[in-house]
Short mmCIF file of C-alpha atoms in Angstrom, two decimals:
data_model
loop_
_atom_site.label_atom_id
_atom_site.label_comp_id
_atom_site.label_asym_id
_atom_site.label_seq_id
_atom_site.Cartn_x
_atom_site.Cartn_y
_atom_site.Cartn_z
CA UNK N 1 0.00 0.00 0.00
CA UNK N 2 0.92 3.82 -0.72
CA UNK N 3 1.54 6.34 2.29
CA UNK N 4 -1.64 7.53 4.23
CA UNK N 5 -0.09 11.18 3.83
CA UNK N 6 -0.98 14.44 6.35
CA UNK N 7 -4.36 15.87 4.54
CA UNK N 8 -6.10 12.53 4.44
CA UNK N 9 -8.69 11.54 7.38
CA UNK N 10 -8.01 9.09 10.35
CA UNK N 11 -11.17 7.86 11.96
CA UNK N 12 -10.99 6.90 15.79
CA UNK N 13 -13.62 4.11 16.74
CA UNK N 14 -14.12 4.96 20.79
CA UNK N 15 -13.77 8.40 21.60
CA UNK N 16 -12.41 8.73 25.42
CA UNK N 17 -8.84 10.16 26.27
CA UNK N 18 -6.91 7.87 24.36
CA UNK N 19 -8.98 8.82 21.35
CA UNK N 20 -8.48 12.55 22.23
CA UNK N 21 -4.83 12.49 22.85
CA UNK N 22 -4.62 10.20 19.39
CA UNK N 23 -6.38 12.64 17.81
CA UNK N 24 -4.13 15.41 19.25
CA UNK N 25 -1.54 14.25 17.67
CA UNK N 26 -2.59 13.48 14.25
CA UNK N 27 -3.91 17.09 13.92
CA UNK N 28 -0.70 17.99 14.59
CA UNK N 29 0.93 16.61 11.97
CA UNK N 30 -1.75 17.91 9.21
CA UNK N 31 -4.33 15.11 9.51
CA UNK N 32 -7.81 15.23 9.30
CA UNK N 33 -9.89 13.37 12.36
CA UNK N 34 -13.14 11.97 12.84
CA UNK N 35 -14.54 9.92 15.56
CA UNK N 36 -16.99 7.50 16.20
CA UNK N 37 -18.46 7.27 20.39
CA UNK N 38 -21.65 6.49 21.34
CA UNK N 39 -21.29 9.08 23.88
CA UNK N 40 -22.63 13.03 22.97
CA UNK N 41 -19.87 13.88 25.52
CA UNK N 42 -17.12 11.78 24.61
CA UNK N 43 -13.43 13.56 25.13
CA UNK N 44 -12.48 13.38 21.72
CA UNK N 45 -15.36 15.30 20.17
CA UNK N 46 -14.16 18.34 20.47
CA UNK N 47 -11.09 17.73 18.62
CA UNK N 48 -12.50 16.04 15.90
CA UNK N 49 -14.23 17.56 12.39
CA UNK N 50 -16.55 14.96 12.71
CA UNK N 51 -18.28 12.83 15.61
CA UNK N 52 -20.34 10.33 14.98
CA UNK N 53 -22.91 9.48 17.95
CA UNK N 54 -24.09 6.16 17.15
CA UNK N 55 -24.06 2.63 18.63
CA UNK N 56 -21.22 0.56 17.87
CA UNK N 57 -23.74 -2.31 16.45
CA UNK N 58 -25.34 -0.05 14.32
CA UNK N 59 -23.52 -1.40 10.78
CA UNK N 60 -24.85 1.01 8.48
CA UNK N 61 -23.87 4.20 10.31
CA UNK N 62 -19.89 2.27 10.97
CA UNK N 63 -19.91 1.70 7.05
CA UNK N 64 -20.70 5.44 6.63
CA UNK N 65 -17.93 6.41 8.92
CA UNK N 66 -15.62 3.85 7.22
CA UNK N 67 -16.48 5.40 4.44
CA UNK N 68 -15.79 9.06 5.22
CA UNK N 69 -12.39 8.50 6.55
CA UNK N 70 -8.80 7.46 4.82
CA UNK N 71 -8.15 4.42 7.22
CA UNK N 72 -9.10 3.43 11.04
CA UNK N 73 -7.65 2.72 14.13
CA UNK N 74 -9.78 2.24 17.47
CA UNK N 75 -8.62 3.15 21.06
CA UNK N 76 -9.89 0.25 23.07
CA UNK N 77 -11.03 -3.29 23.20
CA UNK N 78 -14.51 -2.84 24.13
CA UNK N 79 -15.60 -2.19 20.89
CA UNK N 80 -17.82 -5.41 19.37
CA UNK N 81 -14.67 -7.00 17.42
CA UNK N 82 -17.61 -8.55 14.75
CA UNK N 83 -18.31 -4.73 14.31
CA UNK N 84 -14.81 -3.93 12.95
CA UNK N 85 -14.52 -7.58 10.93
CA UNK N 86 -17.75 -5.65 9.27
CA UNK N 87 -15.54 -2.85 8.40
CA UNK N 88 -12.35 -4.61 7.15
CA UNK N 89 -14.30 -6.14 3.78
CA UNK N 90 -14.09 -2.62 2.73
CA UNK N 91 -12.02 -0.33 4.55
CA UNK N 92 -8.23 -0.33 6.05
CA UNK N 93 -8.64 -1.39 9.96
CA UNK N 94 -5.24 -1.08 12.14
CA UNK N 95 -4.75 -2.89 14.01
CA UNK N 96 -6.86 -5.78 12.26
CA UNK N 97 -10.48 -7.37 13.65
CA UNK N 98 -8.61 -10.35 14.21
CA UNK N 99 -5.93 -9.08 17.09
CA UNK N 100 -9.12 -7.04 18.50
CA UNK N 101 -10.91 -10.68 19.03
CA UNK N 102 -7.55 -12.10 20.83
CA UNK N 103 -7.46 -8.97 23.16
CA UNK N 104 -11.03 -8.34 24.18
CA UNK N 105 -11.15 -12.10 25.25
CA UNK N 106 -9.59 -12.96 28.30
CA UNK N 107 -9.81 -16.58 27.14
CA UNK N 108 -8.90 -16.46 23.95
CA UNK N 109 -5.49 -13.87 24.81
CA UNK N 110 -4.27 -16.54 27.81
CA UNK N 111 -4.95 -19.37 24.94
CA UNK N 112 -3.41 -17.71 22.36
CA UNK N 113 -0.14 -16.76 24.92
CA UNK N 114 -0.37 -20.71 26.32
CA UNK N 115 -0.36 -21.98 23.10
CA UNK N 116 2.20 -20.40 21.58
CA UNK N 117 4.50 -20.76 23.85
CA UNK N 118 4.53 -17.43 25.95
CA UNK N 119 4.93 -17.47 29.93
CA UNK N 120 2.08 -16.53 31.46
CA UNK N 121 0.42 -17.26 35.12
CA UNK N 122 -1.63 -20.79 35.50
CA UNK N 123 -4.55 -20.96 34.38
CA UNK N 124 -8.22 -22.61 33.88
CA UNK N 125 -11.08 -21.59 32.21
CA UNK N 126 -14.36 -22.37 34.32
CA UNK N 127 -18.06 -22.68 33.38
CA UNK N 128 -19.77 -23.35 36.79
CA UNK N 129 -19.13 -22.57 40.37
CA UNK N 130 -17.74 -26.67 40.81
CA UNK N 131 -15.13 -25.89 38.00
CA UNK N 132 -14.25 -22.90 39.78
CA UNK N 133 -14.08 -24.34 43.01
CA UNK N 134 -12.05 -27.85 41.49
CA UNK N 135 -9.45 -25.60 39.04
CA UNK N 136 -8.82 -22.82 42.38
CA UNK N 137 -7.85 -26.02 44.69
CA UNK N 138 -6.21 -27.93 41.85
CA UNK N 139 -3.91 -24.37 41.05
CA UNK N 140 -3.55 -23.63 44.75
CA UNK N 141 -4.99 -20.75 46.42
CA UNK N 142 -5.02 -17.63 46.32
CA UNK N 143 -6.26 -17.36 42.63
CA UNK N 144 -8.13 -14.52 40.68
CA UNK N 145 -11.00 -14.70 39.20
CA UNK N 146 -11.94 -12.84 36.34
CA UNK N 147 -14.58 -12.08 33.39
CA UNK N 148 -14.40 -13.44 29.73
CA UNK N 149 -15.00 -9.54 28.69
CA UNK N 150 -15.00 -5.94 29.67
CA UNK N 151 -12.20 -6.20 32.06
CA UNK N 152 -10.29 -2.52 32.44
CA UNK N 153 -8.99 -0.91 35.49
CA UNK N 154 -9.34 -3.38 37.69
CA UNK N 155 -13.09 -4.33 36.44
CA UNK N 156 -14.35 -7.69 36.54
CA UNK N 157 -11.57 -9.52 38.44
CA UNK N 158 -12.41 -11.11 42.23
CA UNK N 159 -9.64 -11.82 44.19
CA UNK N 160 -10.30 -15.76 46.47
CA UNK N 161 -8.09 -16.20 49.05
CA UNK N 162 -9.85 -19.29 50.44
CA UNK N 163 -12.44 -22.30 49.60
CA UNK N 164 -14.90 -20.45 51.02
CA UNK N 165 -15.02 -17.38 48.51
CA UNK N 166 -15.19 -19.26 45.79
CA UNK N 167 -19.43 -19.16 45.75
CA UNK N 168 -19.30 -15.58 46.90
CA UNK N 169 -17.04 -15.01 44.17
CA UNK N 170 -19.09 -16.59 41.66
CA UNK N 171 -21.85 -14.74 42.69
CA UNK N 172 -20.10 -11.65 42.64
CA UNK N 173 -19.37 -11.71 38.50
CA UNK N 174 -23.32 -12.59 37.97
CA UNK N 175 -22.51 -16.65 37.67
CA UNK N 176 -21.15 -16.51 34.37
CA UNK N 177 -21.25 -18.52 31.99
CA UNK N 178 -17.73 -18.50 30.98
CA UNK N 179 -14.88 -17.17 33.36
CA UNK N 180 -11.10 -16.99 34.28
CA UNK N 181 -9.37 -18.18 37.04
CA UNK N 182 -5.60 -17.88 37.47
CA UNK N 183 -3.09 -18.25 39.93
CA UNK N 184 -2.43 -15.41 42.17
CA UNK N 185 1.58 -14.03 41.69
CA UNK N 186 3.82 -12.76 44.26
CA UNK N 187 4.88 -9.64 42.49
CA UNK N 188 7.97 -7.83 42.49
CA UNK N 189 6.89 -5.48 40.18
CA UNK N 190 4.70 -4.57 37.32
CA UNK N 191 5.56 -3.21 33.67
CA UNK N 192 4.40 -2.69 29.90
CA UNK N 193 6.39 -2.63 26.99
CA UNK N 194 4.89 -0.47 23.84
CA UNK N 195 5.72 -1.52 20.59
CA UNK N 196 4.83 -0.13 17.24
CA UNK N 197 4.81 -2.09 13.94
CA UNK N 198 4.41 -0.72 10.50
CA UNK N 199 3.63 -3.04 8.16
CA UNK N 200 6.61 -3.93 6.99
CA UNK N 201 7.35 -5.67 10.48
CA UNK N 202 9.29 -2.68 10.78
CA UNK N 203 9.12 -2.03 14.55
CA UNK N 204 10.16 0.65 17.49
CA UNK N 205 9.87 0.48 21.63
CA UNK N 206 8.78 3.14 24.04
CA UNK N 207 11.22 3.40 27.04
CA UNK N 208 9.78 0.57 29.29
CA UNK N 209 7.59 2.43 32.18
CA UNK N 210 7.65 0.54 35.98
CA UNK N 211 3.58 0.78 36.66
CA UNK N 212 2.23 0.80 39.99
CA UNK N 213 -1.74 0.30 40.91
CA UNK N 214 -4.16 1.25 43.69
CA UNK N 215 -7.39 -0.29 43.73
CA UNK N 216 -6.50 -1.86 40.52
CA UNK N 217 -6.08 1.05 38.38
CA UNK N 218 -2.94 2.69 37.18
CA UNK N 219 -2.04 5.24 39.76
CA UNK N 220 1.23 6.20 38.18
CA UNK N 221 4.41 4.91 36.27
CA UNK N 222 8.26 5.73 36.21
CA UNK N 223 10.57 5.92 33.81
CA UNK N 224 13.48 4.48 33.64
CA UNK N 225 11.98 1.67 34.97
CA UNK N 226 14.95 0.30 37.40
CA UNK N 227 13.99 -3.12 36.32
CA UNK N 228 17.61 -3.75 34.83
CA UNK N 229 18.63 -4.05 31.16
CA UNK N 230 18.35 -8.03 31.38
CA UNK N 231 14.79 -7.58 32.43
CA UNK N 232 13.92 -5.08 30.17
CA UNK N 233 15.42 -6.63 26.82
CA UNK N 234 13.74 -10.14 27.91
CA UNK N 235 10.27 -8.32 27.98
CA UNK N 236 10.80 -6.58 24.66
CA UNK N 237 11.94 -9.65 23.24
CA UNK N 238 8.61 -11.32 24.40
CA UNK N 239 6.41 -8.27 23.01
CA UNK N 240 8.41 -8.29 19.83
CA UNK N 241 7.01 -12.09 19.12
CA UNK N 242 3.59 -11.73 20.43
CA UNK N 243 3.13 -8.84 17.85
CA UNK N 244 4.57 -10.03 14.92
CA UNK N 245 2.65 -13.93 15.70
CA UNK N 246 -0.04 -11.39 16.13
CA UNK N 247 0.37 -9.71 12.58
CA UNK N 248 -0.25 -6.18 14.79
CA UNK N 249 0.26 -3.48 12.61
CA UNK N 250 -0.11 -0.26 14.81
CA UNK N 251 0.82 0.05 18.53
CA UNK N 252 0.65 -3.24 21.27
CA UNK N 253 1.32 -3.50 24.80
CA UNK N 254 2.14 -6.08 26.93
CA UNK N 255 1.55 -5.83 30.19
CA UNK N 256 4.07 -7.57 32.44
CA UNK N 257 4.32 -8.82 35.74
CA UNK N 258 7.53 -9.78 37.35
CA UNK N 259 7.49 -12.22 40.00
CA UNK N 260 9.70 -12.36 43.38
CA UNK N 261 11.22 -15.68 41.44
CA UNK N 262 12.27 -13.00 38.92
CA UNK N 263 9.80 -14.84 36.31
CA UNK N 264 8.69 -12.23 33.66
CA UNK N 265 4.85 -13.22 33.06
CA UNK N 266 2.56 -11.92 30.12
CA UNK N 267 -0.55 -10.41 32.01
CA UNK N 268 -2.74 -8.84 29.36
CA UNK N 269 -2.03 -7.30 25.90
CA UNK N 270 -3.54 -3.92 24.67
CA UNK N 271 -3.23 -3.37 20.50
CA UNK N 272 -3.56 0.24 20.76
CA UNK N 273 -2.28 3.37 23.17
CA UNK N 274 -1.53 2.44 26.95
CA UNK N 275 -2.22 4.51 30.20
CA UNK N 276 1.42 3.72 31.10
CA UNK N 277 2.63 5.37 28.15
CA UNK N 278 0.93 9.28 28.40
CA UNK N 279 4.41 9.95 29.94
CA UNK N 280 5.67 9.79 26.49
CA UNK N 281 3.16 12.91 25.31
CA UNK N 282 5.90 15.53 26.98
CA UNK N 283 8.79 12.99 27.32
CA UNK N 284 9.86 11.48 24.59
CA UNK N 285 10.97 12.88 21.30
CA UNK N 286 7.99 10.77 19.47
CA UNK N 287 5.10 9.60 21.62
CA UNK N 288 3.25 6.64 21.82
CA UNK N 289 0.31 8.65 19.98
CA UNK N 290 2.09 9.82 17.10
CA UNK N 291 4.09 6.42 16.93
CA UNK N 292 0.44 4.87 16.03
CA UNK N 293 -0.53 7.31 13.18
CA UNK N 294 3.06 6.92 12.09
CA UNK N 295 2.98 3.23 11.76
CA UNK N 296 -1.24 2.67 10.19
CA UNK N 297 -0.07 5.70 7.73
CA UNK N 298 2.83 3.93 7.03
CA UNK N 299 5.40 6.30 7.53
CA UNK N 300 8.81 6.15 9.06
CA UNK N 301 8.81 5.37 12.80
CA UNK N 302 9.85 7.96 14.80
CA UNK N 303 12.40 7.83 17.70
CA UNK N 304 11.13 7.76 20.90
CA UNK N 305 14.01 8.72 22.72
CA UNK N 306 13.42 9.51 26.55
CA UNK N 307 14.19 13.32 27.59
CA UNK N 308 14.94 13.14 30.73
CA UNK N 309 13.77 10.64 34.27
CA UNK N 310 9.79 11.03 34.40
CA UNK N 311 6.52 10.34 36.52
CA UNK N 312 3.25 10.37 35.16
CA UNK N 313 0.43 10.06 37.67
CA UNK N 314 -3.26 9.91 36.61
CA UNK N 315 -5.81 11.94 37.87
CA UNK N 316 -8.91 10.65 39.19
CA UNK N 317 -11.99 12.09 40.01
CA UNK N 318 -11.70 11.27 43.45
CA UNK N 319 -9.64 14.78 43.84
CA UNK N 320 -12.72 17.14 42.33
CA UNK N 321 -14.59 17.85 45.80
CA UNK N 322 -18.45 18.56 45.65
CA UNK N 323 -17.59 18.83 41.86
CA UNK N 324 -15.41 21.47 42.36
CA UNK N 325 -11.82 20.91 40.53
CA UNK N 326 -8.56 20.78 42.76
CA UNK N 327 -6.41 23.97 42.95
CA UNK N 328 -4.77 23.55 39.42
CA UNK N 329 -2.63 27.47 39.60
CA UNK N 330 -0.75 25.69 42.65
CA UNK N 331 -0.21 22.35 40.91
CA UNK N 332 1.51 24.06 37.94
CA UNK N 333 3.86 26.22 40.12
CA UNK N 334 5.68 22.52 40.37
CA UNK N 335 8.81 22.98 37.95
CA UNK N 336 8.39 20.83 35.53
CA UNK N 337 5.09 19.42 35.55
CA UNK N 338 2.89 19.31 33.08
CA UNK N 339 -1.03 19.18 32.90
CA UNK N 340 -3.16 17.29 30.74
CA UNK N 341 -7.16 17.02 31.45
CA UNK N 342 -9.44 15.19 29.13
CA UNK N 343 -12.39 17.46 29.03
CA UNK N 344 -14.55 14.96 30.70
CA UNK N 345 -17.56 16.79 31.90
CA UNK N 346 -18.74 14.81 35.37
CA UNK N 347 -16.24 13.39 37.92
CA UNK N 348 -16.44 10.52 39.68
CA UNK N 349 -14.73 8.31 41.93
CA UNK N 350 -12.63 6.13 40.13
CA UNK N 351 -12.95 7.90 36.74
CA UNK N 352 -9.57 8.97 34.94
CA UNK N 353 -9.89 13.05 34.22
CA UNK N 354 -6.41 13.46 33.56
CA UNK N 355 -3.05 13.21 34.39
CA UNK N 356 0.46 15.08 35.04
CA UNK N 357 3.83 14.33 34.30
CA UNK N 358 6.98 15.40 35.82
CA UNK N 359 10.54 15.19 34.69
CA UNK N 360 13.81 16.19 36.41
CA UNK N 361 17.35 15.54 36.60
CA UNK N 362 17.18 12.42 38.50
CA UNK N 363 13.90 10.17 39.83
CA UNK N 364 14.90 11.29 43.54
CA UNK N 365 14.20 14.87 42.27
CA UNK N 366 11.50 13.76 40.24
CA UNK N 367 9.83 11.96 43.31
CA UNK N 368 10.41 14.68 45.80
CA UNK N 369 8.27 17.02 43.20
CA UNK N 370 5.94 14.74 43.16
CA UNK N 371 5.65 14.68 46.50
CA UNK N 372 5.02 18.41 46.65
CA UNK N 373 2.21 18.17 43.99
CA UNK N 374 0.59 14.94 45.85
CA UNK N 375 0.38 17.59 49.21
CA UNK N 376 -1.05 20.17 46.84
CA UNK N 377 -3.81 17.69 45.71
CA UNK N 378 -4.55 15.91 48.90
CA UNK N 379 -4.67 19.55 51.33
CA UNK N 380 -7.31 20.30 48.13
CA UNK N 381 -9.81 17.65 49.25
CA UNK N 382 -8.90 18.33 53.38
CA UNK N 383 -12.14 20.39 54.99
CA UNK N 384 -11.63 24.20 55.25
CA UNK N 385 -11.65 25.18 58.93
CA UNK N 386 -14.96 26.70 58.31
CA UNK N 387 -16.42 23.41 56.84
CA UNK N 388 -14.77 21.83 60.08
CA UNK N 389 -16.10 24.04 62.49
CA UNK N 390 -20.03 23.73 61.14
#
């Protein structure tokens, strides 16, 4: 195929931040963008020429939109995979319909991984509460259950520790009819490698960030990682064969977990922009974004050489109190921070609005900033004496 040059039009299936901040980017270098979100609201809208608010099962408005745009991309896995197939008997899809189905299926990705040979936690797959209750004694407790589908921030996953949680736990996911259930690691540490693939298997990594999680979503990632160069070429020589038995051409990440053994362990896969990698927006000579309209426009990779030590922390909507945003002036009189929010109209607990990154000489500076813009946030949501004193 020819070059998908600046002036043509990317569509975006999904339309959240990872849709904006794609979107973002390929404005910037002279594309045209239009979206497709079911959601009036979505983040992305505002950037784009076009949005189109319409169900992602409704065929003949996707065929439309596949027809209005040069090629498509989508930002996550929760779009119906048989949706996209759909759009691939006319249109250009990156990455394909067929690595959407692997990733959206916690099943079929730990099949796929088992099968061909990547390391990845035990597991069974489980159809009644005996199965469960059989596979967690047979893989020794604790395990983790988890959903077929839908599975994001920490989402459909139930942690048994014993025998006895197994029911509750079944209970908890609505007794599916198809689940998870793996063994529980002791973690050192958790990671993601970001590739990007052009279709040439041409191919290019994102400095590997270190990821750490509270309540099972990303609360913020370092780079360099400090996992070691042995670690860190293992895992990219891991991703680097997942995508390319994968056929990915676009961006994928590999989320890793390394064990206390020192076992590096496939945990999920994500064909498209990562939360991990927004430190790359202010970072990195070429970010993660621009990486994926680089590589489904086939164009040369760029290099996505690391500036300087950064943190990038997301920002939930746990810190907006009473609806009322935290004191952003005071955040950015941090040196080196900078601020991105997603335009997302209602916080909530839980709910990603946006995130900072900071980069410095050295992590321990880096940290210590940090530190000052954590006290910033959390004296935000503290009670004024007034409030205190009724």
């Amino acid at each position: 195929m020819k070059e998908i040059l600046p002036g043509s039009t990317i569509g975006i299936l999904g339309g959240g931040q990872l849709g904006r901040m794609t979107a973002m980017e390929a404005r910037r270098l002279g594309y045209d963008v239009e979206v497709y979100d079911p959601d009036p609201l979505c983040p992305a809208a505002g950037l784009s020429s076009r949005h189109w608010s319409y169900s992602y099962e409704d065929l003949d408005r996707l065929k439309a939109f596949a027809r209005s745009v040069d090629i498509l991309t989508y930002e996550f896995e929760n779009i119906p995979s048989a949706s996209v197939k759909e759009l691939e008997e006319n249109s250009l899809v990156c990455p394909s319909a067929a690595v959407l189905a692997i990733s959206q299926d916690r099943v079929k990705e730990k099949q796929f991984l088992a099968q061909n040979g990547f390391p990845v936690a035990p597991f069974r797959v489980v159809r009644t509460l005996a199965e469960l209750t059989a596979s967690a004694v047979e893989l020794g407790l604790p395990v983790v259950l988890k959903t077929v589908q839908l599975g994001y921030d920490g989402k459909g996953q139930v942690p048994l520790d014993t025998i006895e949680d197994c029911r509750w736990g079944w209970k908890e996911l609505g007794e599916p009819k198809l689940a998870i259930v793996e063994k529980k690691i002791n973690l050192l540490s958790e990671f993601s490698v970001i590739l990007a693939l052009g279709y040439e298997r041409n191919f290019s990594f994102l400095p590997i960030p270190r990821n750490y999680h509270r309540k099972g979503i990303l609360d913020y990632s370092i780079v360099p990682s400090g996992l070691g160069k042995e670690v860190e070429e293992a895992a990219k020589e891991i991703a680097l064969e997942i995508a390319l038995a994968l056929g990915v051409v676009g961006l994928l990440t590999v989320e890793f977990f390394l064990a206390e053994n020192q076992q590096i362990l496939v945990n999920e896969l994500a064909p498209r922009p990562h939360n991990s990698g927004h430190f790359s927006l202010d970072s990195c000579i070429t970010s993660q974004f621009e990486q994926l309209i680089r590589a489904i426009c086939k164009l040369p990779l760029g290099q996505p050489t690391l500036k300087g030590p950064v943190l990038m922390r997301n920002l939930l909507g746990d810190l907006w109190r009473d609806g009322r945003p935290p004191n952003w002036p005071e955040l950015l009189k941090i040196p080196g921070l900078k601020l991105h929010l997603y335009a997302k109209k209602y916080p909530r607990a839980g709910r990603k609005m946006g995130h900072y990154s900071l980069q410095g000489e050295d992590l321990k500076a880096v940290l210590a900033l940090d530190k000052q813009a954590q006290k910033i946030l959390q004296e935000d949501l503290e009670p004024s004496r007034t409030e205190r004193n009724g």
